[in-house]
Coordinates of C-alpha atoms and ligand atoms in Angstrom, one line a residue:
M1 CA -6.5 80.5 50.7
A2 CA -7.1 78.7 54.0
L3 CA -8.5 75.2 54.1
A4 CA -11.3 76.1 56.3
R5 CA -12.5 78.8 54.0
Q6 CA -12.1 76.7 50.9
A7 CA -14.1 73.9 52.5
Q8 CA -17.2 76.0 52.2
A9 CA -19.4 74.8 49.4
G10 CA -19.5 76.8 46.3
E11 CA -16.3 78.8 46.9
S12 CA -14.2 79.3 43.8
W13 CA -10.6 78.2 43.7
G14 CA -9.6 81.1 41.6
V15 CA -8.8 78.8 38.6
Q16 CA -10.9 77.1 36.0
L17 CA -11.0 73.4 36.7
P18 CA -10.6 71.2 33.6
T19 CA -13.5 68.9 32.9
Q20 CA -12.9 67.4 29.4
A21 CA -10.4 65.1 27.7
F22 CA -8.4 66.4 24.7
V23 CA -8.6 64.6 21.5
D24 CA -7.7 65.7 17.9
G25 CA -7.0 69.2 19.0
R26 CA -10.3 69.8 20.9
Y27 CA -11.6 69.4 24.4
V28 CA -14.3 66.7 24.4
D29 CA -16.4 64.7 26.9
A30 CA -16.0 61.0 27.1
Q31 CA -18.1 59.4 24.4
A32 CA -20.2 57.4 26.9
G33 CA -20.6 60.5 29.0
G34 CA -18.8 59.1 32.1
T35 CA -16.9 61.2 34.6
L36 CA -14.6 60.7 37.5
P37 CA -14.5 62.8 40.7
C38 CA -11.5 65.0 41.6
V39 CA -11.0 65.2 45.4
F40 CA -8.9 67.8 47.2
P41 CA -6.7 65.8 49.6
G42 CA -6.5 68.8 52.0
N43 CA -10.1 68.4 53.0
G44 CA -11.4 65.2 51.4
R45 CA -14.0 67.0 49.3
T46 CA -14.9 66.5 45.7
I47 CA -14.1 69.7 43.9
G48 CA -15.0 68.7 40.3
H49 CA -15.3 66.0 37.7
V50 CA -13.4 65.1 34.5
A51 CA -14.1 62.9 31.6
A52 CA -13.7 59.2 32.4
C53 CA -12.5 57.9 29.0
E54 CA -13.0 54.4 27.9
T55 CA -11.9 52.2 25.0
A56 CA -13.8 54.3 22.3
D57 CA -12.1 57.5 23.5
V58 CA -8.7 55.8 23.5
D59 CA -9.4 54.6 19.9
A60 CA -10.3 58.1 18.9
A61 CA -7.2 59.5 20.5
V62 CA -4.9 56.9 19.0
G63 CA -6.5 57.3 15.6
S64 CA -6.0 61.1 15.8
A65 CA -2.4 60.6 16.9
R66 CA -1.7 58.1 14.0
K67 CA -3.3 60.5 11.4
A68 CA -1.2 63.4 12.7
F69 CA 1.9 61.2 12.6
E70 CA 1.3 60.0 9.0
S71 CA 0.5 63.5 7.8
G72 CA 4.1 64.5 8.6
A73 CA 2.9 67.9 10.0
W74 CA 5.0 67.2 13.1
S75 CA 7.0 64.0 12.4
R76 CA 8.6 65.4 9.3
M77 CA 8.8 69.0 10.5
A78 CA 12.4 70.3 10.5
P79 CA 14.0 69.7 14.0
Q80 CA 14.7 73.5 14.2
D81 CA 11.0 74.2 13.8
R82 CA 9.9 71.5 16.4
R83 CA 12.4 73.2 18.7
K84 CA 10.7 76.5 18.4
V85 CA 7.3 75.0 19.3
L86 CA 8.7 73.2 22.3
L87 CA 10.5 76.3 23.5
K88 CA 7.2 78.2 23.2
L89 CA 5.4 75.5 25.1
S90 CA 8.0 75.7 27.8
E91 CA 7.5 79.5 28.0
L92 CA 3.7 79.1 28.2
I93 CA 4.0 76.6 31.1
L94 CA 6.1 79.1 33.0
H95 CA 3.8 82.0 32.0
N96 CA 0.8 80.0 33.5
R97 CA 2.8 78.8 36.5
D98 CA 0.5 80.0 39.2
E99 CA -2.6 78.5 37.6
L100 CA -0.8 75.1 36.9
A101 CA 0.6 75.0 40.5
T102 CA -2.9 75.6 42.0
L103 CA -4.3 72.8 39.8
E104 CA -1.5 70.5 40.9
T105 CA -2.1 71.3 44.6
L106 CA -5.8 70.8 44.3
N107 CA -5.3 67.4 42.8
V108 CA -2.6 66.0 45.0
G109 CA -2.3 68.2 48.0
K110 CA 1.4 69.1 47.7
P111 CA 2.4 72.5 49.2
L112 CA 1.6 75.2 46.7
V113 CA 5.0 76.7 47.1
N114 CA 6.6 73.5 46.1
A115 CA 4.4 73.2 43.0
K116 CA 5.2 76.8 42.1
T117 CA 9.0 76.6 42.6
G118 CA 9.5 72.9 41.8
D119 CA 7.1 70.9 39.8
I120 CA 5.9 73.5 37.3
P121 CA 9.2 75.2 36.4
S122 CA 11.0 71.8 36.2
A123 CA 8.3 70.6 33.8
A124 CA 8.9 73.8 31.7
A125 CA 12.7 73.3 31.9
C126 CA 12.3 69.7 30.7
I127 CA 10.2 70.5 27.6
G128 CA 12.7 73.3 26.8
W129 CA 15.7 71.1 27.3
F130 CA 14.5 68.5 24.8
G131 CA 13.4 71.3 22.4
E132 CA 16.9 72.7 22.6
A133 CA 18.5 69.3 22.1
I134 CA 16.6 68.0 19.1
D135 CA 18.4 70.0 16.4
K136 CA 21.8 69.0 17.8
I137 CA 21.5 65.2 17.6
Y138 CA 23.2 63.5 14.6
G139 CA 22.9 60.2 12.9
E140 CA 25.9 58.0 11.9
V141 CA 27.7 56.8 8.8
G142 CA 29.1 53.2 9.1
P143 CA 32.7 52.3 8.4
T144 CA 31.7 50.2 5.4
P145 CA 33.7 49.1 2.3
H146 CA 34.4 51.8 -0.3
D147 CA 31.6 50.8 -2.8
L148 CA 29.0 51.2 -0.1
T149 CA 27.7 54.0 2.2
A150 CA 25.5 53.1 5.2
V151 CA 23.6 56.0 6.6
I152 CA 22.1 55.4 10.1
T153 CA 19.3 57.7 11.1
R154 CA 17.0 58.0 14.1
E155 CA 13.4 57.7 13.2
P156 CA 10.4 58.5 15.5
L157 CA 8.4 55.4 16.5
G158 CA 4.9 56.7 15.7
V159 CA 2.3 56.7 18.4
V160 CA 3.6 56.8 22.0
A161 CA 1.3 56.2 24.9
A162 CA 2.5 57.9 28.1
V163 CA 0.9 56.6 31.3
V164 CA 2.0 58.6 34.4
P165 CA 1.4 58.6 38.2
W166 CA 0.1 61.3 40.6
N167 CA 3.1 62.1 42.7
Y168 CA 4.6 64.7 40.4
P169 CA 1.9 64.9 37.7
L170 CA 3.1 67.5 35.4
S171 CA 6.8 66.9 35.7
M172 CA 6.4 63.1 35.2
A173 CA 4.4 63.9 32.1
A174 CA 7.0 66.3 30.9
W175 CA 9.8 63.7 31.3
K176 CA 7.8 61.7 28.7
L177 CA 6.5 64.5 26.5
G178 CA 9.8 66.3 26.1
P179 CA 11.8 63.5 24.4
A180 CA 8.8 61.8 22.7
L181 CA 7.6 65.0 21.0
A182 CA 11.0 66.3 20.3
A183 CA 11.8 63.1 18.4
G184 CA 8.7 63.7 16.2
N185 CA 6.2 61.2 17.7
S186 CA 2.6 61.7 18.4
V187 CA 1.6 61.1 22.0
V188 CA -1.5 60.0 23.9
L189 CA -1.0 61.0 27.5
K190 CA -2.9 59.3 30.3
P191 CA -2.6 61.1 33.7
A192 CA -3.4 59.2 36.9
E193 CA -7.1 59.4 37.9
Q194 CA -6.1 61.3 41.0
S195 CA -4.3 64.1 39.0
P196 CA -5.7 64.9 35.6
Y197 CA -5.8 68.7 35.8
T198 CA -2.4 69.9 34.7
A199 CA -2.2 67.3 31.9
L200 CA -5.5 68.4 30.5
R201 CA -4.5 72.1 30.8
I202 CA -1.2 71.7 29.0
A203 CA -2.8 70.1 26.0
G204 CA -4.4 73.5 25.3
L205 CA -1.1 75.3 25.9
A206 CA 0.6 72.9 23.4
M207 CA -1.9 73.9 20.7
E208 CA -1.3 77.6 21.6
A209 CA 2.4 76.9 21.2
G210 CA 1.8 75.6 17.7
L211 CA 1.7 71.8 18.1
P212 CA -0.4 70.5 15.2
P213 CA -3.8 68.9 16.2
G214 CA -3.6 65.2 17.0
V215 CA 0.1 65.3 18.0
L216 CA -0.8 65.5 21.7
N217 CA -4.0 63.9 23.0
V218 CA -4.8 63.7 26.7
I219 CA -7.1 60.9 27.9
S220 CA -8.3 61.2 31.5
G221 CA -9.7 58.0 33.0
Y222 CA -9.2 55.0 35.2
G223 CA -6.2 52.8 34.8
E224 CA -8.1 49.6 34.3
T225 CA -10.1 51.1 31.5
A226 CA -8.3 53.9 29.7
G227 CA -4.8 52.7 30.8
Q228 CA -5.4 49.1 29.8
A229 CA -7.0 50.1 26.5
L230 CA -3.8 52.0 25.6
G231 CA -1.6 49.1 26.8
R232 CA -3.5 46.7 24.6
H233 CA -4.0 49.0 21.6
M234 CA -2.8 47.4 18.3
D235 CA -1.8 50.8 16.9
V236 CA 0.2 52.1 19.8
D237 CA 4.0 51.7 19.0
C238 CA 5.3 52.3 22.5
V239 CA 4.2 52.6 26.1
T240 CA 6.3 54.8 28.3
F241 CA 5.1 54.2 31.9
T242 CA 5.9 55.6 35.3
G243 CA 4.1 54.1 38.2
S244 CA 4.0 51.1 40.5
T245 CA 5.9 47.9 39.7
E246 CA 2.6 45.9 39.8
V247 CA 1.1 48.0 37.0
G248 CA 4.3 48.1 35.1
K249 CA 4.3 44.3 34.9
L250 CA 0.7 44.5 33.6
F251 CA 1.9 46.7 30.7
M252 CA 4.5 44.1 29.7
R253 CA 1.6 41.6 29.7
Y254 CA -0.6 43.9 27.6
A255 CA 2.2 44.3 25.1
G256 CA 2.8 40.6 24.9
E257 CA -0.9 39.9 24.4
S258 CA -1.3 42.6 21.7
N259 CA 1.2 43.9 19.2
A260 CA 4.5 43.4 21.1
K261 CA 4.8 47.2 21.4
R262 CA 7.9 48.4 23.2
V263 CA 7.4 49.2 26.9
S264 CA 9.7 51.3 29.1
L265 CA 9.1 51.3 32.8
E266 CA 10.0 53.8 35.6
L267 CA 8.7 51.9 38.7
G268 CA 8.9 51.8 42.4
G269 CA 11.7 51.8 44.9
K270 CA 12.8 51.1 48.4
S271 CA 15.9 53.2 48.4
P272 CA 18.6 52.7 51.0
Q273 CA 20.4 55.6 52.7
V274 CA 23.6 54.0 53.9
V275 CA 25.2 56.1 56.7
L276 CA 28.8 55.2 57.8
A277 CA 30.2 56.2 61.1
D278 CA 32.7 58.7 59.6
S279 CA 30.0 60.8 57.8
D280 CA 28.9 64.4 58.5
L281 CA 26.0 63.6 60.7
D282 CA 24.3 66.9 60.5
A283 CA 24.3 66.9 56.7
A284 CA 23.2 63.2 56.6
A285 CA 20.4 63.8 59.0
A286 CA 19.0 66.7 57.1
A287 CA 19.2 64.8 53.8
V288 CA 17.7 61.6 55.2
A289 CA 14.8 63.6 56.6
A290 CA 14.2 65.5 53.4
G291 CA 14.7 62.3 51.4
I292 CA 11.7 60.6 53.1
F293 CA 9.4 63.5 54.1
S294 CA 9.4 65.7 51.0
N295 CA 6.2 65.3 49.0
A296 CA 4.9 63.4 52.0
G297 CA 7.2 60.5 51.1
Q298 CA 5.4 60.0 47.8
V299 CA 8.6 59.9 45.8
C300 CA 9.7 56.9 43.8
N301 CA 13.3 57.3 45.0
A302 CA 12.4 58.2 48.6
G303 CA 15.2 57.1 50.9
S304 CA 12.8 54.9 52.9
R305 CA 15.4 52.6 54.5
L306 CA 18.0 54.2 56.8
I307 CA 20.9 51.7 57.0
V308 CA 23.2 53.1 59.7
D309 CA 26.3 52.0 61.6
R310 CA 25.1 51.0 65.0
A311 CA 27.9 53.1 66.6
I312 CA 26.3 56.4 65.5
K313 CA 22.7 55.3 65.1
D314 CA 21.4 57.1 68.2
K315 CA 23.1 60.3 67.5
L316 CA 21.8 60.3 63.9
L317 CA 18.3 59.3 64.9
D318 CA 18.1 62.2 67.4
R319 CA 18.9 64.6 64.7
I320 CA 16.4 63.1 62.2
V321 CA 13.7 63.1 64.8
T322 CA 14.3 66.8 65.4
H323 CA 13.8 67.5 61.7
A324 CA 10.7 65.3 61.7
R325 CA 9.1 67.1 64.7
N326 CA 9.9 70.6 63.2
L327 CA 8.3 69.8 59.9
R328 CA 5.1 71.8 59.7
V329 CA 2.3 69.6 58.4
G330 CA -0.8 71.3 57.2
D331 CA -2.8 73.2 54.6
P332 CA -0.9 73.0 51.3
F333 CA -2.1 76.5 50.4
D334 CA -0.4 77.9 53.5
A335 CA 3.0 79.3 52.6
D336 CA 4.6 78.0 55.8
T337 CA 3.5 74.4 55.2
K338 CA 6.3 72.0 54.6
M339 CA 4.3 68.7 54.2
G340 CA 0.8 68.4 52.9
P341 CA -1.6 65.4 53.0
V342 CA -1.0 62.2 51.1
V343 CA -2.9 62.0 47.9
S344 CA -6.1 60.1 48.7
K345 CA -8.2 58.3 51.3
E346 CA -7.0 55.0 50.0
Q347 CA -3.3 56.0 50.2
H348 CA -3.9 57.4 53.8
A349 CA -5.4 54.1 54.9
R350 CA -2.6 52.2 53.2
V351 CA 0.2 54.2 54.8
L352 CA -1.4 53.9 58.3
S353 CA -1.8 50.1 57.8
Y354 CA 1.9 49.8 57.0
I355 CA 2.7 51.8 60.2
E356 CA 0.5 49.3 62.1
S357 CA 2.3 46.4 60.4
G358 CA 5.7 47.8 61.6
R359 CA 4.4 47.9 65.1
Q360 CA 3.0 44.4 64.9
D361 CA 6.3 43.1 63.6
G362 CA 8.1 44.5 66.7
A363 CA 9.7 47.8 65.3
T364 CA 9.5 50.9 67.5
V365 CA 7.9 54.2 66.5
V366 CA 10.4 56.9 67.5
T367 CA 8.3 59.7 66.3
G368 CA 5.0 60.2 64.4
G369 CA 2.9 57.2 63.5
R370 CA -0.6 58.7 63.6
K371 CA -3.0 60.8 61.6
V372 CA -2.6 64.5 62.2
G373 CA -5.4 65.0 64.6
A374 CA -5.9 68.8 64.2
L375 CA -6.7 68.3 60.5
P376 CA -9.4 65.6 60.7
D377 CA -10.9 65.8 57.2
G378 CA -7.7 65.8 55.1
F379 CA -5.4 62.9 54.4
F380 CA -2.6 64.0 56.8
I381 CA -0.1 61.7 58.4
E382 CA 2.7 62.6 60.9
P383 CA 6.3 62.2 59.7
T384 CA 7.1 58.8 61.1
V385 CA 10.4 57.2 62.1
F386 CA 10.8 53.5 63.0
D387 CA 13.8 52.1 64.8
G388 CA 14.6 48.5 65.4
V389 CA 13.6 47.4 61.9
S390 CA 15.0 44.3 60.4
N391 CA 15.3 44.1 56.6
D392 CA 12.9 41.2 56.3
M393 CA 10.0 43.2 57.8
K394 CA 7.2 44.3 55.5
I395 CA 8.0 48.0 56.2
A396 CA 11.6 47.4 55.0
Q397 CA 10.6 45.4 51.8
E398 CA 7.5 47.0 50.4
E399 CA 7.1 50.5 49.0
I400 CA 5.0 52.4 51.5
F401 CA 4.9 55.7 49.4
G402 CA 4.3 57.8 52.5
P403 CA 6.4 59.7 55.2
V404 CA 7.7 56.6 56.9
L405 CA 11.4 55.9 57.6
S406 CA 12.6 52.4 58.6
T407 CA 15.9 52.3 60.5
I408 CA 18.1 49.2 60.2
E409 CA 21.5 49.0 61.8
F410 CA 24.7 47.3 60.6
R411 CA 28.1 46.4 62.0
D412 CA 30.4 46.7 58.9
L413 CA 30.3 47.9 55.3
D414 CA 29.9 44.4 53.9
E415 CA 26.7 43.9 56.0
A416 CA 25.5 47.4 55.0
L417 CA 25.9 46.7 51.3
A418 CA 24.2 43.3 51.6
I419 CA 21.2 44.9 53.3
A420 CA 21.1 47.7 50.8
N421 CA 20.9 45.2 48.0
D422 CA 18.4 42.9 49.7
T423 CA 15.4 44.3 47.9
V424 CA 13.6 43.6 44.7
Y425 CA 14.0 47.3 43.8
G426 CA 17.0 49.1 42.4
L427 CA 16.1 52.7 41.7
A428 CA 18.4 54.8 43.9
A429 CA 20.6 54.9 47.0
G430 CA 22.4 57.4 49.2
V431 CA 25.9 56.8 50.7
W432 CA 27.3 58.9 53.5
T433 CA 31.0 58.8 54.3
N434 CA 34.1 60.9 54.3
D435 CA 36.2 58.0 53.1
I436 CA 36.6 58.1 49.4
R437 CA 37.6 54.4 49.2
K438 CA 34.5 53.3 51.0
A439 CA 32.3 55.6 48.9
Q440 CA 33.7 54.2 45.7
R441 CA 33.2 50.6 46.9
A442 CA 29.7 51.3 48.0
A443 CA 28.7 53.1 44.8
K444 CA 30.0 50.2 42.7
A445 CA 28.4 47.5 44.9
I446 CA 24.9 49.0 45.1
R447 CA 22.6 47.7 42.4
A448 CA 20.7 50.9 41.6
G449 CA 20.3 53.2 38.6
V450 CA 21.2 56.3 40.7
V451 CA 23.7 56.5 43.6
W452 CA 24.2 59.8 45.5
V453 CA 27.3 60.1 47.6
N454 CA 27.1 62.7 50.4
C455 CA 23.9 64.1 48.9
F456 CA 20.5 62.8 48.0
D457 CA 17.8 63.4 45.4
R458 CA 19.9 65.8 43.4
G459 CA 19.1 65.9 39.7
N460 CA 19.7 67.7 36.4
M461 CA 18.0 67.3 33.0
S462 CA 21.4 66.3 31.5
V463 CA 21.7 63.2 33.7
P464 CA 19.7 60.0 33.2
F465 CA 17.2 58.7 35.8
G466 CA 15.8 55.2 36.1
G467 CA 16.1 51.9 37.8
F468 CA 17.7 48.5 37.9
K469 CA 15.9 45.3 38.9
Q470 CA 12.1 45.6 39.5
S471 CA 12.5 49.4 39.5
G472 CA 12.2 49.2 35.7
H473 CA 14.2 49.7 32.6
G474 CA 14.9 52.6 30.2
R475 CA 15.9 56.0 31.2
D476 CA 14.1 59.4 31.5
K477 CA 16.0 62.7 31.2
S478 CA 19.2 63.3 29.3
L479 CA 19.9 62.4 25.7
H480 CA 19.5 58.7 26.6
A481 CA 15.8 59.3 26.9
I482 CA 15.6 59.9 23.2
D483 CA 16.5 56.2 22.7
K484 CA 13.1 55.2 24.0
Y485 CA 11.3 57.1 21.4
T486 CA 13.3 56.5 18.3
D487 CA 14.4 53.5 16.1
W488 CA 17.6 53.3 14.2
K489 CA 17.3 52.9 10.4
A490 CA 20.2 51.8 8.3
V491 CA 20.1 52.8 4.6
W492 CA 22.7 51.2 2.3
Y493 CA 23.8 53.0 -0.8
A494 CA 25.9 51.1 -3.4
S495 CA 28.0 52.8 -6.1
Ligands
LIG1 P1 0.0 53.2 39.6 O1 0.9 52.2 39.0 O2 -1.2 52.8 40.4 O3 -0.6 54.1 38.5 C1 0.2 54.7 37.5 C2 -0.6 54.9 36.2 O4 -1.0 53.6 35.8 C3 -1.9 55.7 36.4 O5 -2.1 56.5 35.3 C4 -3.0 54.7 36.5 O6 -4.2 55.2 36.1 C5 -2.5 53.6 35.6 N1 -3.0 52.3 35.9 C6 -3.4 51.8 37.1 N2 -3.8 50.6 37.0 C7 -3.8 50.2 35.7 C8 -4.1 49.0 35.0 N3 -4.6 48.0 35.6 N4 -3.9 49.1 33.6 C9 -3.3 50.2 33.0 N5 -3.0 51.3 33.7 C10 -3.2 51.3 35.0 O7 1.0 54.2 40.4 P2 0.6 55.5 41.2 O8 0.0 55.0 42.5 O9 -0.1 56.5 40.3 O10 2.1 56.1 41.5 C11 2.9 55.6 42.5 C12 3.9 54.7 41.9 O11 4.7 55.3 40.9 C13 4.9 54.3 43.0 O12 5.2 52.9 42.9 C14 6.2 55.1 42.6 O13 7.4 54.5 43.0 C15 6.1 55.1 41.1 N6 6.9 56.2 40.5 C16 8.0 55.9 39.9 C17 8.9 56.9 39.3 C18 10.2 56.6 38.6 O14 10.7 57.4 37.9 N7 10.7 55.4 38.8 C19 8.4 58.2 39.5 C20 7.2 58.5 40.1 C21 6.5 57.5 40.6

């Protein structure tokens, strides 16, 4: 499916492109009839339109979710039976993997092979994991005086609004849907405007799996309209958000100005990769390159700041530059492509403007730094490495969300750790050393929700993920995620 061929008007993509939102168990247009365009980042062309939902559509979706919740059809279903439905949904996602992967690549331009082997199976695994977990979670009985019994149970919250970004559209949605649905809530999911396809498609798959109508609604639309309407809705009990820190703060404001709904936030990052002189340089270089160039750097925990001992900086950078230059950038439908375009024209311009700001501030581009000239219509950018960055530069402080690495050198571990923590973010960090004492010291000192030692970006559904500081609060993945979607109820019995 070469880009050039697909660029010809009228050619089919081999999948049906979703167009409608999903409310109360049915695919529907936006009530006001509005649509938003979907653009394939590989060639910059509009490939379709989906419903642009507004307040009235959000009201309908929340109303349906509330009705479904109160009916008990899902919220009071035995956990063993909810488990069966979620396992079926997981199976259906895998069964439709090729279609879902194509939809994901069309929306966001990530290499199809990555969507097929990463995003889609990991979304299926997440839904399955929470399905499997839900009939194995117990309540508590308090150590009360003999004449009393206090039974402490987890109860679902009610209506959960899940607002998610475009970098891993289906898997970010699954991180919310898995625990929220398993716990018995109804959900209104709002995908990012750039990436509505897979969210809309799995709503139908969820019905096929046996989820009662109204338990999952999907509202496509713009953040400022549909997203804000959810954030301010008086009948939404919880917003679970993944996205930028800027918009995360807006959701806290929306909650404060409406019904004080609970808000959990998975936000941005500026993750340090701290490389000490005694580390395995080949392993570190490969992981630093993968940590900033995979998904074209559009990863919340991207290792975007390389903080390296000056004694080994040149040796390490040589190796990283080799990785960057060998990375094949191109058509995301080509099986040999390792890095696709960034998601949109706006993101393309934004990343290029950060590269320009790095140059202006006096940092040196060691490799990359330009649009990919051979692919003029898509939103492609060369893997880019800066040297000579100081941690107060804009490219070291702000989240670029593109394939741009900033290299900062240090003289000793104290200085390295001070630089690592000199950021408003605290999502993740990498530490590279063969000295266990230094590793332990660094892992304790770094203020981040995830620290990888001699590895980077490893994950497992059983391990929580989330940030410190302005990278958010609350955790996705693992049994801790259930906490976000349940409340404890204490019932006292007297004899
Ligand atoms: P974004 O904040 O622009 O958008 C996220 C979601 O919020 C989208 O659905 C969008 O429509 C909605 N939104 C936008 N403006 C809104 C508004 N005014 N009111 C209500 N809703 C609004 O983020 P993005 O550009 O889609 O994604 C990139 C960001 O996501 C990065 O900052 C990245 O670090 C972060 N991210 C974090 C994690 C994590 O787990 N911590 C994971 C993935 C992405």
